[in-house]
Every structure is written in C-alpha cells, then in structure tokens.
XYZ file of C-alpha atoms in Angstrom:
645
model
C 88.741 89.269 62.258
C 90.736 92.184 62.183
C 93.908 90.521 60.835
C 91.557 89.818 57.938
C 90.573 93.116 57.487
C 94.262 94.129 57.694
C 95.054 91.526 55.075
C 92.469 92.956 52.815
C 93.507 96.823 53.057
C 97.080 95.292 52.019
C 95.936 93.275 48.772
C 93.644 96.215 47.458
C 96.855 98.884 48.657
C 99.359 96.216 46.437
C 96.838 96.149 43.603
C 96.565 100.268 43.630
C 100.375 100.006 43.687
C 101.122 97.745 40.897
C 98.173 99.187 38.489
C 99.924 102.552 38.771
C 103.123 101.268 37.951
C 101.950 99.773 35.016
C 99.979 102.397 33.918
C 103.036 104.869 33.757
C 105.443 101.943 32.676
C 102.735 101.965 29.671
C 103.407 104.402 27.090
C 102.977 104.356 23.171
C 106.050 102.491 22.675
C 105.110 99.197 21.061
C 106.121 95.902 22.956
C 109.429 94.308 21.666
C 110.302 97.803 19.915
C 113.867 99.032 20.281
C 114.392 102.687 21.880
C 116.996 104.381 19.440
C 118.555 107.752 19.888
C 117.454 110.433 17.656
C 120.368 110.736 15.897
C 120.493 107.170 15.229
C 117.289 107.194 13.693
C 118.396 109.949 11.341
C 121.706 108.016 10.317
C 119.139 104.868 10.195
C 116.731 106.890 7.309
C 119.823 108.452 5.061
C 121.285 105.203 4.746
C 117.297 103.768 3.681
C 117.085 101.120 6.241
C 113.650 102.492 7.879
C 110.435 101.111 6.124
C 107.812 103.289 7.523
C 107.111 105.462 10.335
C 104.088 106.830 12.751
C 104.258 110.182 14.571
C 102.583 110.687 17.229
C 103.351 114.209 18.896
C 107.110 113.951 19.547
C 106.928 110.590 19.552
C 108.173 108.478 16.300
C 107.523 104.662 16.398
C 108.307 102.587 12.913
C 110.223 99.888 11.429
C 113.192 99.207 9.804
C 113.330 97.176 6.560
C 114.203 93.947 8.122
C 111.325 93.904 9.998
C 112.368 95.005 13.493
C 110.440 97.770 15.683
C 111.937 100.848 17.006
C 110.848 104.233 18.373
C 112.431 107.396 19.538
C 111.170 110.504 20.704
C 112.261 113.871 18.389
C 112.558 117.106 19.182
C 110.407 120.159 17.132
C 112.377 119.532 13.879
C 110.746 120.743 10.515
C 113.412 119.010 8.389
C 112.307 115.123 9.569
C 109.532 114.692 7.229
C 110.921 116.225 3.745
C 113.753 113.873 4.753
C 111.949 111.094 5.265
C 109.945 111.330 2.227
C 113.437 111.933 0.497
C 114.357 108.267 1.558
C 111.249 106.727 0.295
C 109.529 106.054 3.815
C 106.004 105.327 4.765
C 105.209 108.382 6.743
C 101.693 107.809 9.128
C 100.286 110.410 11.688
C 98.153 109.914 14.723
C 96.584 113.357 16.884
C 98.577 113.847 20.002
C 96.728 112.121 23.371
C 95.663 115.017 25.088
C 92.707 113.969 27.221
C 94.290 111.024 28.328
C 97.460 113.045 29.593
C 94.943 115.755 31.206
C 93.224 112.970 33.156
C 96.362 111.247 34.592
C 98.262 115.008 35.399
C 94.296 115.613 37.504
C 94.658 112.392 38.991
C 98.772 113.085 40.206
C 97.641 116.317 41.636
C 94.728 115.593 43.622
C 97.027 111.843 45.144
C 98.581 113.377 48.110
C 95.012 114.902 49.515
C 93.519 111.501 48.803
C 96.583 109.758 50.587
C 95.697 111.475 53.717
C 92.287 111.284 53.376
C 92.215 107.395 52.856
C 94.945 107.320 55.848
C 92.648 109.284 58.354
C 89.984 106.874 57.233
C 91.936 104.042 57.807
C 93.035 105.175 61.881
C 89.387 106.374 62.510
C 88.043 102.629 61.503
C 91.105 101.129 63.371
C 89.998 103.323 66.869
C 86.480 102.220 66.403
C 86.786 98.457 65.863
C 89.635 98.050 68.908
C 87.452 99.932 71.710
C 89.517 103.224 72.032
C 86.469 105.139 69.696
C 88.147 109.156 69.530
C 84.740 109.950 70.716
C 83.540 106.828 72.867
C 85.457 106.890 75.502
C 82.595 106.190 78.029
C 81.717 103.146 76.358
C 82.149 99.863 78.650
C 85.355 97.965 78.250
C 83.649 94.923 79.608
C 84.750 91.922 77.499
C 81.739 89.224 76.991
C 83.443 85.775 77.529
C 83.001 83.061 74.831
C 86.402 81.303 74.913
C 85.873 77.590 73.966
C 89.326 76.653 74.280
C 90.826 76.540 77.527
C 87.412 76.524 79.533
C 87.674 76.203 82.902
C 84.811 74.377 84.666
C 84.211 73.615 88.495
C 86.012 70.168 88.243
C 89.536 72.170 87.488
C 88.795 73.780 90.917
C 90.095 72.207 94.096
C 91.558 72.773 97.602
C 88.388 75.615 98.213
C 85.142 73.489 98.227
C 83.376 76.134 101.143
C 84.156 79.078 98.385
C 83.165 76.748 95.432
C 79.812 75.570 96.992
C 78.793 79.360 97.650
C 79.384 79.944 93.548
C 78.106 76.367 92.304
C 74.681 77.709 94.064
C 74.228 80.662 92.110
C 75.195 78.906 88.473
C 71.994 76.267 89.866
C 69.846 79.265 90.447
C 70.269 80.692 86.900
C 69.695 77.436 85.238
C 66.691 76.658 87.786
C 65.043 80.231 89.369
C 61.890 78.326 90.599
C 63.966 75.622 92.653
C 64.560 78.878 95.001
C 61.609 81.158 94.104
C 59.003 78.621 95.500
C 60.112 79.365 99.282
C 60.499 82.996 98.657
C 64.086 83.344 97.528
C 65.911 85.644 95.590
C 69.111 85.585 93.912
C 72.226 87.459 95.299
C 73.326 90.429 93.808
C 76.571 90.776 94.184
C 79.047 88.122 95.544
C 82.368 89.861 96.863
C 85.460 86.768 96.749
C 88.306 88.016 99.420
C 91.429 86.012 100.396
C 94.803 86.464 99.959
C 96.846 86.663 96.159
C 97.034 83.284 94.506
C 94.702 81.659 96.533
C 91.742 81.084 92.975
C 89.604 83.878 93.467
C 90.201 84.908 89.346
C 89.897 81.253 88.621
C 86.858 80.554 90.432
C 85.183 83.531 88.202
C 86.537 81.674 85.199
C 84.828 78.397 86.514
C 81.676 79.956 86.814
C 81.946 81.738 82.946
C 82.131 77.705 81.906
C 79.593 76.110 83.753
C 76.895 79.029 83.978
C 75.118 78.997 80.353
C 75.205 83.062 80.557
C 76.391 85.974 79.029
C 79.562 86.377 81.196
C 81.706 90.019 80.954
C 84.427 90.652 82.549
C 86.249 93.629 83.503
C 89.354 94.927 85.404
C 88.529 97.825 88.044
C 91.145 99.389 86.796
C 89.809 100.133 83.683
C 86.851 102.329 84.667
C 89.587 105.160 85.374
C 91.158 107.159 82.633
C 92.434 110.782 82.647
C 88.935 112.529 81.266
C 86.651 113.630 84.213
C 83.186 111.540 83.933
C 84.359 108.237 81.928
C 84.341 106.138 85.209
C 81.147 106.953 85.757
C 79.848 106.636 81.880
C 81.831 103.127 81.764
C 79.716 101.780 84.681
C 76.006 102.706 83.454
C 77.284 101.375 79.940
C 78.475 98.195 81.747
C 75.023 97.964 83.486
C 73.258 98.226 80.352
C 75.063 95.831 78.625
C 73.774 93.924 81.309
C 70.689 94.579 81.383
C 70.194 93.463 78.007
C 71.993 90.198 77.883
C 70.207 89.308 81.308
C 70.090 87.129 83.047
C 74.060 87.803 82.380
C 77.295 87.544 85.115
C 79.230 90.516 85.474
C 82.584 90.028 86.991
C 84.811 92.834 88.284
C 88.450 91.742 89.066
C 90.694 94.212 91.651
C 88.003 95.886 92.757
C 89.467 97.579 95.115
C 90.909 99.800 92.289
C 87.689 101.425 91.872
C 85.847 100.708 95.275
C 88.174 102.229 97.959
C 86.695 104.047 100.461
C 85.296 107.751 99.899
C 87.915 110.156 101.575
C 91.381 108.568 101.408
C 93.805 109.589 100.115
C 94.100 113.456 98.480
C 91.493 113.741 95.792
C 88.880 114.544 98.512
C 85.371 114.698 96.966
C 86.047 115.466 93.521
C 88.193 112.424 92.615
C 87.244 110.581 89.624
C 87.517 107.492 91.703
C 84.487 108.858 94.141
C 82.574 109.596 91.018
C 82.778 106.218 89.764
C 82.134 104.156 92.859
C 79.126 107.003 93.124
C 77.556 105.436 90.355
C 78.454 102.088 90.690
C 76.388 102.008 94.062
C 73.323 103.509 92.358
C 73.673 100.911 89.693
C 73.916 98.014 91.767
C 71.203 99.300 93.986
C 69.192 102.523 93.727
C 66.004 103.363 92.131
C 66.129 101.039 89.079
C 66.170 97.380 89.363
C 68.837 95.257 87.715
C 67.101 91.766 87.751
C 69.286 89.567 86.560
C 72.075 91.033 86.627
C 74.909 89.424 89.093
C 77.897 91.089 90.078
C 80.875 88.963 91.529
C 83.946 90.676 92.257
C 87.280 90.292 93.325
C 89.755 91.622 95.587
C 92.906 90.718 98.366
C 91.939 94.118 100.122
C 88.769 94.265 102.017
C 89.944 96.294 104.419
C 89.862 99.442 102.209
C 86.753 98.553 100.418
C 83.981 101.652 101.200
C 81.468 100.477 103.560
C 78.365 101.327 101.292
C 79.860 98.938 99.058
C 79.943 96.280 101.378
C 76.550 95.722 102.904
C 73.585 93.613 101.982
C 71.418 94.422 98.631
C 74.783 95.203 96.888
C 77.078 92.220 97.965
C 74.940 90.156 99.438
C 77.193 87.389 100.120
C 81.673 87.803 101.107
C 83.380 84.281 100.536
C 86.425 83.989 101.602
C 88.958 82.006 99.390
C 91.726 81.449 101.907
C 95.107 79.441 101.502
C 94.097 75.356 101.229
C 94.981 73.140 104.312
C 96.878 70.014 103.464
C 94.048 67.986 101.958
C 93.400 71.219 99.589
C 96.534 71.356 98.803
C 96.523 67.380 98.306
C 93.651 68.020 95.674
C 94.967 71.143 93.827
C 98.523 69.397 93.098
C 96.504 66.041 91.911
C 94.500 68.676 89.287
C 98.082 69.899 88.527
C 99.419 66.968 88.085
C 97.003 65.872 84.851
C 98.762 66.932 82.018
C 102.723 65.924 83.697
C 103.939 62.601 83.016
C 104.581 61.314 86.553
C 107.120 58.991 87.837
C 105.788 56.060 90.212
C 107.584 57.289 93.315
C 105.383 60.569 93.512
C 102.830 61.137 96.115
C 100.957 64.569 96.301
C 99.876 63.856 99.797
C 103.593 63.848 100.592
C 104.278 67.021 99.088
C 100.882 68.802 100.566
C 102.369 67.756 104.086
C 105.611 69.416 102.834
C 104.342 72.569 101.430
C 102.474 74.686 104.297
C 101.210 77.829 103.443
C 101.659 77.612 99.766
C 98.574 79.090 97.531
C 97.140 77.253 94.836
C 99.187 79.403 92.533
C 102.321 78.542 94.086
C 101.503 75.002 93.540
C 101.252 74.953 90.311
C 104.380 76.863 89.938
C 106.294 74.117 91.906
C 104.328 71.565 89.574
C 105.709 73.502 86.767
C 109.219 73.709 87.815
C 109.395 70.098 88.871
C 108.223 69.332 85.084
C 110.614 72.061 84.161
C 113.521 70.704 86.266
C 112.763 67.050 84.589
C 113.164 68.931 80.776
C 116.590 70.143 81.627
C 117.937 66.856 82.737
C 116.538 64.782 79.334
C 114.208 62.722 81.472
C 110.613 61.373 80.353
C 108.827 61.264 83.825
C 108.787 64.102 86.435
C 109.847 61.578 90.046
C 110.039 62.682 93.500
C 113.247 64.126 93.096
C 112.179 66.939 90.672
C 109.220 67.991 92.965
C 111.487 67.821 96.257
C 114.221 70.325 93.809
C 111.478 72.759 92.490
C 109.664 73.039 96.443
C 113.377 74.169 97.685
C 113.584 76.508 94.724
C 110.089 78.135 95.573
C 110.749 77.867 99.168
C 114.243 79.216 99.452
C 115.362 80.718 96.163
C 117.319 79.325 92.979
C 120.645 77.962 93.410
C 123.681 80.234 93.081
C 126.500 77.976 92.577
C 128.518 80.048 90.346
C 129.131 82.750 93.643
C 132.440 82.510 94.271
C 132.893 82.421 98.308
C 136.039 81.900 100.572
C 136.862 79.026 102.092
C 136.863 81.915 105.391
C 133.241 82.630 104.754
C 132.062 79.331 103.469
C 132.766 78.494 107.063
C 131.267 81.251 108.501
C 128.337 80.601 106.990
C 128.326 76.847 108.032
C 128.907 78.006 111.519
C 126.110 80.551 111.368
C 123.435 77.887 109.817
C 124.786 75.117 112.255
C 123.728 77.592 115.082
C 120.404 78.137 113.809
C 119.999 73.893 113.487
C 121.392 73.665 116.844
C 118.671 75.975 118.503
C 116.378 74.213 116.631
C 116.684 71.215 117.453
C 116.759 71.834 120.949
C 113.799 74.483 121.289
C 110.470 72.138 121.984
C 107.986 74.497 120.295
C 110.028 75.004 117.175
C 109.289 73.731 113.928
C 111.124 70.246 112.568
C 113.904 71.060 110.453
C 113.823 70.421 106.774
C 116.583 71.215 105.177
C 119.707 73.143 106.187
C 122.433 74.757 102.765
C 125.154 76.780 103.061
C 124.791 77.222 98.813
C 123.877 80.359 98.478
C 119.698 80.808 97.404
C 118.771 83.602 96.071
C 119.846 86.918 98.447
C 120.937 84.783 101.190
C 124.735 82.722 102.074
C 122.801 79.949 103.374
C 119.646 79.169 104.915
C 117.832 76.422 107.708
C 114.478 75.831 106.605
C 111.812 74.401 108.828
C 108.513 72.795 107.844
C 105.791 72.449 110.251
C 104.015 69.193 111.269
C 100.656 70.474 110.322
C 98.827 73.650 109.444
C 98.237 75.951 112.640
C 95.270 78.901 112.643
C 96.975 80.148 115.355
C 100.716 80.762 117.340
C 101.190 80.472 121.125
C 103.691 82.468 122.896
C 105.826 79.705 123.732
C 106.175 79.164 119.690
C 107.118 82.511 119.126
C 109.766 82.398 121.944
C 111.152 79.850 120.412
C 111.114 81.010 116.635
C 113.445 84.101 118.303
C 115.781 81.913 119.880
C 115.744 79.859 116.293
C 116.955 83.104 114.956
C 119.538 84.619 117.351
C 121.206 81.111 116.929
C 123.287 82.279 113.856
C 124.880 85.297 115.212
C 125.387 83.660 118.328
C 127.410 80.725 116.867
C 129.461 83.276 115.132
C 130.361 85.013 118.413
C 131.027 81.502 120.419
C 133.381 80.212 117.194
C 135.169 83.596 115.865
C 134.391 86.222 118.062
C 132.420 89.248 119.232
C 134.846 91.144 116.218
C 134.165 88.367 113.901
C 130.649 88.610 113.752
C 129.456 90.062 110.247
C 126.094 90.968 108.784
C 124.928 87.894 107.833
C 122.348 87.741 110.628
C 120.560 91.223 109.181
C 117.418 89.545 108.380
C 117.612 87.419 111.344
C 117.411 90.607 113.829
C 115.073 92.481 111.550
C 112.552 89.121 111.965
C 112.932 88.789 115.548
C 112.629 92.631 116.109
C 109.180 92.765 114.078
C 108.254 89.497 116.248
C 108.809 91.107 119.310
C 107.280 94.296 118.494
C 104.260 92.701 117.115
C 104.363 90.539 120.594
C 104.130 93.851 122.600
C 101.900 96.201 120.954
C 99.231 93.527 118.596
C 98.936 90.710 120.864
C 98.973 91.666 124.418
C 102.264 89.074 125.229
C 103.459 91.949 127.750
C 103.124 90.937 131.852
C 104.404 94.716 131.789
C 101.563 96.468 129.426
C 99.370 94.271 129.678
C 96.244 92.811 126.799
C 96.212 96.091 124.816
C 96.805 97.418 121.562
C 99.667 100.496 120.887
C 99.462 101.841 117.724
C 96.369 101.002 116.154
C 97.029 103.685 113.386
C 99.952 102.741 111.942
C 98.939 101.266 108.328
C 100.388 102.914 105.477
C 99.066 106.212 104.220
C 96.638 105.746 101.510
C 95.332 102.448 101.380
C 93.699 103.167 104.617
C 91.037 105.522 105.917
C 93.261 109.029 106.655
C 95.560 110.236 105.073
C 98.335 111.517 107.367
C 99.180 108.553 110.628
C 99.122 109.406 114.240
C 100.443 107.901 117.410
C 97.987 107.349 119.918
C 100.819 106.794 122.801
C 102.705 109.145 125.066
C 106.569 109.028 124.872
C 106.210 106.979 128.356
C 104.589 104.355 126.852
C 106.629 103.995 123.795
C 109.593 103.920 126.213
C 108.469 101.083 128.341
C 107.427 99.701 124.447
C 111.011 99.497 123.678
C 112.079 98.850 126.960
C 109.939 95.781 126.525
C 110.775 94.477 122.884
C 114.372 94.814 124.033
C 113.616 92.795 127.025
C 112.092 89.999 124.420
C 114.723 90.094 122.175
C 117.485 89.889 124.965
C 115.707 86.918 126.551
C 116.012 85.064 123.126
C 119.634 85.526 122.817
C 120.150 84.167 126.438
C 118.327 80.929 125.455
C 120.438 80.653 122.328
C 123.347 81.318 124.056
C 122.808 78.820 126.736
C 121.375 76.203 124.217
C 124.924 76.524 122.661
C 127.414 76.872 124.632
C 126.244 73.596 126.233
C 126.421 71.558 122.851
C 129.590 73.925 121.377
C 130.611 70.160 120.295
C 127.794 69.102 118.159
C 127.770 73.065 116.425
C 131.438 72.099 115.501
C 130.187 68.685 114.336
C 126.979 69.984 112.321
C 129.206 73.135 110.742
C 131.864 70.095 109.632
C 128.972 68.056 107.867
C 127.060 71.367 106.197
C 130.753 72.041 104.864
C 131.543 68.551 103.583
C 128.105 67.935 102.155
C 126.998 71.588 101.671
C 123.197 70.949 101.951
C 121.812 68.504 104.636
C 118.193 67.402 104.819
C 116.540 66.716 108.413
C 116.878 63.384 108.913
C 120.701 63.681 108.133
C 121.381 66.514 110.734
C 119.398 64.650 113.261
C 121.702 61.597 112.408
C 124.799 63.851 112.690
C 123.950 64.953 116.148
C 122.941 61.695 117.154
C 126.511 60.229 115.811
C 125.704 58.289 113.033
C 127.626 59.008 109.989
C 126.103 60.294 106.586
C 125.693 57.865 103.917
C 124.812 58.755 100.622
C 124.159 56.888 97.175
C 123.667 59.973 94.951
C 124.703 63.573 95.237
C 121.032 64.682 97.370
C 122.000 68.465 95.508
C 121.792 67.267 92.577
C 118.311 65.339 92.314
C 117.896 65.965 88.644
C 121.018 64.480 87.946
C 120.795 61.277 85.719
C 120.753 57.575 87.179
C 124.295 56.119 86.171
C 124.595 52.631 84.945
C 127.448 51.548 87.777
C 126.097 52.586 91.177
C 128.936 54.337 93.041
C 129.858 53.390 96.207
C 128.493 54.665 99.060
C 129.471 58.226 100.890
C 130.603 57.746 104.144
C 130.536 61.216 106.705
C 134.596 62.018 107.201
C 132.835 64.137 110.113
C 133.563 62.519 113.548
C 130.529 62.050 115.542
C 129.967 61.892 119.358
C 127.028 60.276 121.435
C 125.548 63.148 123.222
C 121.719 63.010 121.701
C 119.954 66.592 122.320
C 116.069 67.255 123.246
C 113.842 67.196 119.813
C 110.629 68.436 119.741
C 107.357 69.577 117.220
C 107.058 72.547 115.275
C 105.306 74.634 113.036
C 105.801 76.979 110.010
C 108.783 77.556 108.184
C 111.347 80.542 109.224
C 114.721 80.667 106.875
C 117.623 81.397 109.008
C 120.539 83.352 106.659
C-alpha cells in the first residue's frame, strides 16, 4: 500500500516536471523555424530574400521567399521597419504577451514556498501512515496479525505437547465459551509461557494466531518504552482498547520481561518509566474495569525477575513451561523439520534425537538447515546421514578451521592433550560415552573430545560430577606425563575454568561438602540489575569463605589425582590414542574404543570429509599404521556432553 502511494507521488512529481519543461521550452518561435542572428536577418532583407515578417515585442518570426521559417529576436531598433518596407516585405504586428508573462514570473516566485510546503506535507503523511505520528506517540504499536502466507498452525508444533495442550484449550474455549461456562468456568486471562531461549515459546504464540479465528496483536515489550515520560503507560491503555474492541481478541506480548521487571531494581527507583508502565499494565489486566475477552499470553526466558504482582492469579492465571524436548520431542520436531528437505534413505531422526541431548527446537532446525546446507555445497540432490552427522559436529563443536596453520610441535601437543581427556574417559564409570574426539581446530578451540550421553538426565549425582572433573584435568595431565611440568601450555584454560565453576558450584549450591555440610553460601550473588537489589552482598564471614576455598581446592586436587593415576597406568594406550588422533585427525567413538582395544582403524572414505562425493572406483581400504596392544581398559555409561580443548 504504501509503495503505491509512493509510486503515485512520483508519476504526478514527473508529470509537474516535464509540463514545466515544456512550458518554458515553449515560446513563440514556430515549430521547424530556423533561429537566425540578427544581423543575418538584416543581410537576409537587403539582399530581398525575406517574404514577410510578424513582430511580436522583440521578437521577429517570418519567412524567407523560398518558403522556409525563421525567427530572431531584435533589439529596440527604429530603422528595421522603414527598411523592411524598403525591401518590399510583408510587415504584420501582434501586442506583446504581457499577462501571460505576469502569470508565469507569479508562479516562479511563489515555487520555492510551495516546494517546502508540499515537502512538509509529504513527511507529515509519511509519519502518520508508518506509526511514528509527530504527535501520537502514545498510540499502541500492537500489530493485528493477518498473515496468510506462512501460517503456522498447531500441527507445525512438536516436541512440547504438555505446553501445546495448555494453549490448544484456550483456542477451544473461544470457538466454544459454553463447553466451559456450563460448569462454571471462566477463561484465563493471561497465560505467561517460560522456558529457556529457543525452546518455541514465540512459535507457539504464532500457532495459536492460525488456529484461533481472532483478532490476534502482537507486540514486543520493548516497545512500550521510549524516551518521553508517560508513552509506556499511554501505549498500554491504547493496546487494551484496541482490545477491547476487537474482543474476543488475543493479545500477545513477547520479552516481557522488558517491561515487567520487578518494581525497585535497578536505579530508576520509583519514577522510572518502566514502573509507570508495568503500573498500568496491572490495572489494565486487572483493576476496576473488566476486560472480557481480552487474553493476554506472554513471553519470556526470565521469570525470575518478573514483579510478583504480575505473576499471581486474575492476571496470569496459568505459567507453562516450554522446556528443552526429551528425545522423543526432539524425534518429532526434526521429523516437522525434515518436510520440506529432500532426504536420503539412510536418515533416521530417532538416531539423531538420541545424538543431540540438550539441543532446543531452534537448534534443530539449524542443524536441519546446515545438513541441507552442507548437501548444497557438495552438488548433491538428497541430504543422507552424512550431512546431518557434519552439521550436529558443526553446532556442537564449532566450524572447521582447516586453513590454521599449526606445528607439527603443537599438532602433537594437542593430540596428546585430547588423548588424555579420551583416556580418562574411557576409564571413569560415571562419565559420558565418547563421541567424537579432533585435534582440527573448531571454532576457539585446538581440538576437542566430545561426549554424548546415553539418555536425557533431570538430574547429576556426585559421582558424575567427580568424574566430569577428572574428564577434564586429563588434558593437562597428559601434557605433564608426555612433555613436562615446563611443557605444559594454556591449552587446558577452559578446562580449569569448567572444573573450578564445578567445584565451586559443588560446595556452596549443592551441599556436596562432608566439611560444610547441606547449605547454601552465597545466595546473593546474581548479577546486579536483573535481580531484586541493586548493589550484591556476601552473607559469609572470611572463615567460611576460607574453608570455601580450602574445599573447592580440595575437589579440584582430588580430580587431578584420579587423572593422574588413571594415566600413568595406561601411559601406553595415551601414546597409542595421540598416534591415531594424529594420523587420522578426527576419531569417532567406536574407533577410539577399537584403538584401545587393539584393533586397527579401517576406513573406506575420509570420515572428515562426509560431504565429500561418492567416487566411481572405491579406494582401498585404510589400514591404522598405529601399533596396537591388548590391554582393554574399564568402559562405562555417561551423560551430557563436556568438550575437552
């Protein structure tokens, strides 16, 4: 609409344009006459070639006697006419055009004032129709959803059927009221959708916009806020009238937490904006006047700052949680994923939901999309196993940096360090089955060991995280063993900074202390802010945060000892295991496990290079040049993945 408005201001601008152009290209000259030079014209009478003549003011248009037009323009001269009667010519005279030269010299004078007037006309109309009125600034941004194309309905929602029950019953009770109004029901009010980023909360609102027969708005809580005092507040009784006249009507509200943090934080004390506009939005959602019909849903990934008021029954009636899918969720949001990509016959999304714990339903689809992606680059027709395996290491562990340039020195450093961390791993009961183990480097780290758990957990026992620590000390301890206390570099950075946090959070979250026992230490520790105070406090003496340390230390310490111990009793299968990561570069799980059992490494196709086109001659097969030995260690079950650079 408005690029057709646009269009038309151009055409009737162009037309303007070229009107005025040929209004001053216009003049008395006759079309087809020849423009002569005054003097010319003289030469042209004495030697009797001009026929006739009309003068017009200074201007003199005629003929000549062969029948060809002319004109010329003369100054005041009283001699032209006795001289053209001298030579026999036609003489004609028409009254100077006065008027018409009056209007046009008006019209030139008043066109600048009229330019600017048209061209403040033309930005006031533009401010009006996009939203941003000069004077309207408390007018609801609230966009009313009618988007046919791309609709999103309940079927293109998966992996959350708790969450999606809770909104499929309030699209049922505004296309039937008196299924719930017989036995004394009312509709919600407000329906508040928490869970963590990616996880469908925005798409669940967009199911509900297709499948409820509504007006549906939608709004960002970011965009009640603006730098004039008041327009929060204005933009939320606007909203609510919208409302209120559409109704029944769906109002959803995405980031709430934007505009419904809790009264008090931060530094604007009582007269922030932000107070103001929450102020009202309680009122409207329940206070004196009644908004029947009218259904908020809102979204947010931060409850925890959310203002109580905001929270309790009569405005949000109802809190569903959208959390992460388990593996059949996952199973079902790849399948809906997986609709519009060709798909080879060797793909199996229950496969890659086992393989992908933890993973949103956004991150699916961007593995889904990489995988297709992936499949592009290499010319093929079909996305296959392959491609999805490729683009889950790539949102697992990073892109690919092949072009680094790295020593052969810390190429096997690396191996050494990543070989310690498969070594421990293998050998720890509680940790996780190893997936994959690289020494390319993936995004910000040399190398990584990459463990998948089994299953989803809720929950971690000690003995898992005791293990996960000795996972990670296993790097810099294999540097140690191999080069040297001296040797050692700061590739294990992340490693330490991991199992610090660990053991910290062991100690003063989750009671794992026989020294301090089940209680919390520092309870008031979140940032500044986006909690309730605004300045943190310790609520510890200096003892306790002494024995605190003393403690995490103690942790830590006891993780290394395992690693080492683990280690230096199988130095000859880390030497074996840094030998095959360096020959092969990447190793999956079931080839490491083959290493350390002594089976050579046999491969048909380069496993780094899965996108890589089938060739016509099969090559022969890759036999491991690493030399194996019989000693099997201790394998066990694990749990969620833990990169090891």
């Amino acid at each position: 609409m408005n690029f057709s408005k646009n269009l038309v201001l151009w055409v009737i601008i162009a037309v303007l344009l070229a009107a005025l152009f040929n209004l001053f290209q216009n003049s008395s000259t006759p079309r087809g006459a020849s423009s002569y030079a005054y003097s010319d014209f003289l030469s042209e009478v004495d030697a009797g070639k001009v026929a006739d003549v009309t003068i017009q003011g200074d201007s003199i248009n005629g003929h000549f006697t062969d029948g060809r037009s002319f004109s010329t323009y003369a100054p005041p001269d009283v001699n032209v006419v006795p001289q053209l009667r001298k030579a026999n010519v036609r003489i004609s005279a028409l009254p100077k055009s006065e008027e018409s030269q009056t209007f046009w010299n008006y019209v030139l004078s008043w066109l600048p004032m009229l330019l600017v007037v048209g061209v403040w006309i033309f930005f006031m109309r533009q401010m009006q129709s996009t939203g941003g009125k000069a004077m309207g600034f408390g007018k609801s941004r609230a966009r009313l959803l009618t988007e046919k194309t791309g609709r999103v309905t309940f079927e293109d929602v998966a992996g959350i059927d708790e969450a999606k029950q809770e909104l499929e019953e309030i699209v049922e009770f505004l296309k039937d009221p008196q299924k719930f109004q017989r036995l004394g029901g009312k509709i919600p009010k407000g329906v508040l959708l928490v869970g963590p980023p990616g996880t469908g909360k925005t798409l669940l609102a967009r199911a509900i916009a297709g499948e409820a027969n509504v007006p549906f708005f939608t709004i960002s809580g970011s965009d009640f806020v603006e730098m004039f005092v008041g327009v929060g507040a204005s933009r939320v009784r606007d909203m609510f009238e919208q409302g209120k006249k559409n109704a029944p009507c769906i109002i959803f509200i995405d980031e709430i937490d934007a505009v419904g943090r809790h009264r008090g934080a931060g530094l604007g004390g009582g007269n922030d904006e932000r107070e103001q506009t929450l102020n009202q939005l309680l009122v409207e959602m329940d206070g004196f006047e009644s908004n029947e019909g009218v259904i908020l849903i809102a979204a947010t990934n931060r409850p925890d700052v959310l203002d109580p008021a905001l929270l309790r029954p009569g405005r949000f009636d109802r809190q569903v949680v959208v959390p992460n899918p388990d593996v059949l969720g996952r199973e079902k949001i790849l399948k809906v994923h997986m609709r519009k990509v060709p798909l080879g016959p060797d793909v199996e999304a229950r496969v890659i939901a086992r393989g992908t714990p933890g993973f949103s339903g956004a991150d699916l689809a961007n593995l889904v999309n990489e995988a297709a992606l992936l499949a592009a680059r290499a010319g093929k027709r079909v996305v296959t196993m392959a491609e999805l395996e490729s683009a889950k290491d790539k949102v697992m562990m990073g892109a690919e940096r092949r072009s680094m340039v790295m020593t052969e020195e810390e190429k096997r450093l690396t191996a050494y360090h990543e070989a310690g961390h498969a070594i421990v791993a293998v050998n720890e009961v509680e940790s996780d089955p190893i997936h994959k183990a690289t020494i390319i480097p993936r995004g910000r780290a040399l190398g990584m060991v990459m463990r998948l758990p089994e299953g989803d957990r809720i929950s971690t026992s000690r003995a898992k995280l005791k293990a996960d620590l000795a996972v990670a000390m296993g790097g810099r301890l294999a540097e140690e063993l191999v080069f040297g206390a001296d040797k050692v570099t700061t590739g294990a950075s992340s490693d330490i900074k991991m199992a610090t946090d660990i053991a910290r959070r062991m100690v003063t979250e989750w009671g794992m202390s026989d020294k301090l026992g089940p209680l919390t230490y520092g309870e008031n520790d979140q940032e500044v802010f986006l909690g309730h105070s605004v300045t943190t406090h310790k609520n510890i003496s200096e003892a306790t945060a002494k024995t605190i340390d003393e403690e995490v230390r103690g942790i830590v310490d006891g993780a290394y000892a395992r690693a080492r111990k683990t280690l230096t009793d199988q130095l000859d299968l880390l030497h074996v295991l840094a030998r095959g990561l360096l020959e092969f570069e990447t190793l999956s799980g079931d080839e490491i496990r083959k290493l350390l059992r002594g089976e050579p490494v046999i491969r048909d196709l380069d496993v780094d290079d899965p996108g890589a086109k089938s060739r016509e001659t099969p090559p022969p097969p890759r036999r491991s040049s690493v030399p194996t030995t019989g000693i099997k260690p201790t394998f066990g079950p694990g749990a969620e993945p833990q990169p090891g650079s």
